[in-house]
mmCIF file with all atom_site columns, C-alpha atoms in Angstrom:
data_model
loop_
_atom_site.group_PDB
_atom_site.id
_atom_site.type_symbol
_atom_site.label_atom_id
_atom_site.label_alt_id
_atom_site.label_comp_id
_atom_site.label_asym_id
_atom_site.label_entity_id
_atom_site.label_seq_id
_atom_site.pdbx_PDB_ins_code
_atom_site.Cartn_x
_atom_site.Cartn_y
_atom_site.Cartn_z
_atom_site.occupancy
_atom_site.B_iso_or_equiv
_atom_site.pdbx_formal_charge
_atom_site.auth_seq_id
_atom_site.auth_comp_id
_atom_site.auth_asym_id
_atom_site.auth_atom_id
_atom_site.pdbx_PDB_model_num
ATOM 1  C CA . UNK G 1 1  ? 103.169 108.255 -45.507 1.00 53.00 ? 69  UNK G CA 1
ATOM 2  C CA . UNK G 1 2  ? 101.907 104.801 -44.508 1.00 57.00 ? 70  UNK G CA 1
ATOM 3  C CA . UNK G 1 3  ? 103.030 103.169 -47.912 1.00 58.00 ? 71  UNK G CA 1
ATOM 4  C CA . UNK G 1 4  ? 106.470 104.399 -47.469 1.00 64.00 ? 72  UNK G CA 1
ATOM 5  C CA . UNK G 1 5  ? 106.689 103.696 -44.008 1.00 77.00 ? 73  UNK G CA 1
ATOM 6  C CA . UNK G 1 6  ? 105.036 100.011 -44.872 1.00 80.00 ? 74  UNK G CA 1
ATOM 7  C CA . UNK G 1 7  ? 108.293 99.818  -47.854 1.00 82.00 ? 75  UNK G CA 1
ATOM 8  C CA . UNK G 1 8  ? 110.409 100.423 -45.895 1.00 85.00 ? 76  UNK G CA 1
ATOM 9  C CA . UNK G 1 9  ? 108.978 97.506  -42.990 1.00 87.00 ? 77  UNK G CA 1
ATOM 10 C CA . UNK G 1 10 ? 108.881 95.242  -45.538 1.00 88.00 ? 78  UNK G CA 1
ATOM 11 C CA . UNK G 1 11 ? 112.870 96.142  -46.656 1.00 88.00 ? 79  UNK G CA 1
ATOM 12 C CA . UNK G 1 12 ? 113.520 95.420  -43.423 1.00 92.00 ? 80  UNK G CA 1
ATOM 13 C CA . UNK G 1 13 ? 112.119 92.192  -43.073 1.00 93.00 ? 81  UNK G CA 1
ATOM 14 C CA . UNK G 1 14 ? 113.563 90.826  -46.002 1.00 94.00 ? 82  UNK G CA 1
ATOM 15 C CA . UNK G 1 15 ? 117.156 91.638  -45.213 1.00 96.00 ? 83  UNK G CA 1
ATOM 16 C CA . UNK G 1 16 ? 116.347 89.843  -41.961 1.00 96.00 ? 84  UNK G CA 1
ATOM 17 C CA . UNK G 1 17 ? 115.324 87.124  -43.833 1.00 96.00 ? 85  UNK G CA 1
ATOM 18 C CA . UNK G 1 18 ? 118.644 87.282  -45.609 1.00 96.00 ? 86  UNK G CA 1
ATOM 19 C CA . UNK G 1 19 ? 120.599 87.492  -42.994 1.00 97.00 ? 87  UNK G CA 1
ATOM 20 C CA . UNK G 1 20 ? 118.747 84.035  -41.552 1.00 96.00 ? 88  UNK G CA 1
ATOM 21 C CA . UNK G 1 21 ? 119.224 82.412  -44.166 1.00 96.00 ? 89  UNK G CA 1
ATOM 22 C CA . UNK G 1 22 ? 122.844 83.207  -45.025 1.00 96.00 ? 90  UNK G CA 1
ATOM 23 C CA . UNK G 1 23 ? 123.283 82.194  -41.060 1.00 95.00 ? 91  UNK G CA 1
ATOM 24 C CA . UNK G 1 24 ? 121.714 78.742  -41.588 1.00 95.00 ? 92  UNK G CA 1
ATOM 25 C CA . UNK G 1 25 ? 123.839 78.428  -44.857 1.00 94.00 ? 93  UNK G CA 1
ATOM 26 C CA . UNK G 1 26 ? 127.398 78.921  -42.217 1.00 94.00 ? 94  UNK G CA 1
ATOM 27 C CA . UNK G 1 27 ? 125.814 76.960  -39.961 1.00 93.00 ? 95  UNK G CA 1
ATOM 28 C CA . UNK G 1 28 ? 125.516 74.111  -42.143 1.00 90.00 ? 96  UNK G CA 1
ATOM 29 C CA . UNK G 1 29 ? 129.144 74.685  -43.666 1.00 90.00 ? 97  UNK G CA 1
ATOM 30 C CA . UNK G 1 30 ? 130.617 74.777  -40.267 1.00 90.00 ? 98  UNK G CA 1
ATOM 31 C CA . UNK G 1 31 ? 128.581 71.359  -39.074 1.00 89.00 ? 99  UNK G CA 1
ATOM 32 C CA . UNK G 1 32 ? 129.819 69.705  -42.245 1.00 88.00 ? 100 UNK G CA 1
ATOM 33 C CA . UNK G 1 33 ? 133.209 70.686  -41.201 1.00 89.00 ? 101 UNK G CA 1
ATOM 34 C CA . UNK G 1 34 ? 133.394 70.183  -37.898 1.00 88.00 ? 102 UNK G CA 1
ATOM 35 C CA . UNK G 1 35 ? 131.366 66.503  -37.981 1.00 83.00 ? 103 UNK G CA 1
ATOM 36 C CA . UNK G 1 36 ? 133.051 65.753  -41.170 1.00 77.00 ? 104 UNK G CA 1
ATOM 37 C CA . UNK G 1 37 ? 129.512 65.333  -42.831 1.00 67.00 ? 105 UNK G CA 1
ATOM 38 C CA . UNK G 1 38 ? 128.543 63.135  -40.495 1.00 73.00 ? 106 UNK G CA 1
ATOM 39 C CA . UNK G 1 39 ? 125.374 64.679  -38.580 1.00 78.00 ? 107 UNK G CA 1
ATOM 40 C CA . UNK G 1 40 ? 121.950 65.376  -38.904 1.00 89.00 ? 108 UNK G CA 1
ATOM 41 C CA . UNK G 1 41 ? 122.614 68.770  -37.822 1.00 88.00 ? 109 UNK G CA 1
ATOM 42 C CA . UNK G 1 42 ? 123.521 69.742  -41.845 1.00 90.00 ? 110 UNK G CA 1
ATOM 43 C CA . UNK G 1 43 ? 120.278 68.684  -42.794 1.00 90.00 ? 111 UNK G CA 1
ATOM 44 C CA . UNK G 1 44 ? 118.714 70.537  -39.984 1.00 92.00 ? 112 UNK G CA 1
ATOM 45 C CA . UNK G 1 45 ? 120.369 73.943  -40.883 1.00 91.00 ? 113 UNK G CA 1
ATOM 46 C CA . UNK G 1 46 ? 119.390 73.363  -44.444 1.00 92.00 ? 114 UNK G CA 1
ATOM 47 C CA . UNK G 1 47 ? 116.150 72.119  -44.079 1.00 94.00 ? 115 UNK G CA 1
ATOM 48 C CA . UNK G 1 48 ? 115.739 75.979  -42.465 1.00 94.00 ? 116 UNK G CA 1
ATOM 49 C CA . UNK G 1 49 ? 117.465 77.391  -45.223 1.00 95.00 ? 117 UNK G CA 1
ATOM 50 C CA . UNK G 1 50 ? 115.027 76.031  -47.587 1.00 96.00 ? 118 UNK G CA 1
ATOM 51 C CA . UNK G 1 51 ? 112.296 76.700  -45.098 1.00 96.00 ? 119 UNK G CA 1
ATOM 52 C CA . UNK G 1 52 ? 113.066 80.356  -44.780 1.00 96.00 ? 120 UNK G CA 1
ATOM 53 C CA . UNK G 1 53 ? 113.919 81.227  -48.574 1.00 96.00 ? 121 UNK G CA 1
ATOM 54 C CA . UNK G 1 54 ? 110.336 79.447  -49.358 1.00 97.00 ? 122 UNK G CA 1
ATOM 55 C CA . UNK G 1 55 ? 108.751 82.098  -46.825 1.00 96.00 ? 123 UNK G CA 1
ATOM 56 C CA . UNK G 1 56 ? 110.151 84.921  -48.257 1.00 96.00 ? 124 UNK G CA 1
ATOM 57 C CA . UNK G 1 57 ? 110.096 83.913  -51.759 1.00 96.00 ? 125 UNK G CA 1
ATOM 58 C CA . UNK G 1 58 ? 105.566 83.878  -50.580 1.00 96.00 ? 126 UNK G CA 1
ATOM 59 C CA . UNK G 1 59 ? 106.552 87.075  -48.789 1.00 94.00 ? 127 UNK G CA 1
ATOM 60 C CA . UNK G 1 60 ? 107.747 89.003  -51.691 1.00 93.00 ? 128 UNK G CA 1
ATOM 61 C CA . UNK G 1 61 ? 105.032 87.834  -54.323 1.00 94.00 ? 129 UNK G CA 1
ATOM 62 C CA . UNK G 1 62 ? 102.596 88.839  -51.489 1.00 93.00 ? 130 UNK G CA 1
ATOM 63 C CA . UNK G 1 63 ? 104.290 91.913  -51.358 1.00 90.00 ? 131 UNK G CA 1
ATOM 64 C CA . UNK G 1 64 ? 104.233 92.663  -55.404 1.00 90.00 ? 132 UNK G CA 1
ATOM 65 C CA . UNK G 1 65 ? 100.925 91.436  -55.675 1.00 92.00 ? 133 UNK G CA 1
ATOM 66 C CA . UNK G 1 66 ? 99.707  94.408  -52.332 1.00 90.00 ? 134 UNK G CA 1
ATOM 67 C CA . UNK G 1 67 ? 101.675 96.760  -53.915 1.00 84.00 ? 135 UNK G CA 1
ATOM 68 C CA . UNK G 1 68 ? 104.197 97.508  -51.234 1.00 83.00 ? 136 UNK G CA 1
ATOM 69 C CA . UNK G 1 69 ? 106.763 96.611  -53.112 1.00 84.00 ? 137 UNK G CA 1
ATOM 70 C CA . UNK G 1 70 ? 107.433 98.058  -56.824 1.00 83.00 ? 138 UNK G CA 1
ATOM 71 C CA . UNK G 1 71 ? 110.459 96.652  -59.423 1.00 82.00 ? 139 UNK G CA 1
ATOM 72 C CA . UNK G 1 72 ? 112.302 99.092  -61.077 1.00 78.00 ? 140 UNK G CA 1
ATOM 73 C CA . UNK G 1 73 ? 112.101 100.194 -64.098 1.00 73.00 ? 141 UNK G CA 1
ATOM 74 C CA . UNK G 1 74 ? 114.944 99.549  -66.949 1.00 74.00 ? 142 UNK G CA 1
ATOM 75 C CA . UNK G 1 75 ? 115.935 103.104 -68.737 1.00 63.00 ? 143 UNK G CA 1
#
């Protein structure tokens, strides 16, 4: 029970990290719009991007390696 409950935390936080980092992605689209590329705030929002995709890149090879996460098989 605790390996399926820890899968499923772990699903969890990597939409959420999704969902961050598809925010900071708009965010950076609409500053480049809006300031007409212009501002530092488009290197801010995709300095996080890269920030955040870095941490869960770590967070799902820590995850594989802990074996809380399993790839599917092909058949």
């Amino acid at each position: 029970l605790l390996e399926v409950s820890m899968t499923f935390i772990v699903k969890v936080i990597i939409l959420i990290f999704f969902f961050f980092i598809f925010f900071s992605l708009g965010s950076a689209l609409y500053f480049l719009v809006k300031d007409r590329g212009s501002s530092v705030r488009i290197v801010k929002a995709l300095t996080w991007r890269i920030v955040l995709s870095l941490i869960l890149f770590m967070l799902l090879f820590v995850a594989f390696a802990i074996g809380w996460i399993t790839p599917h098989s092909i058949t």
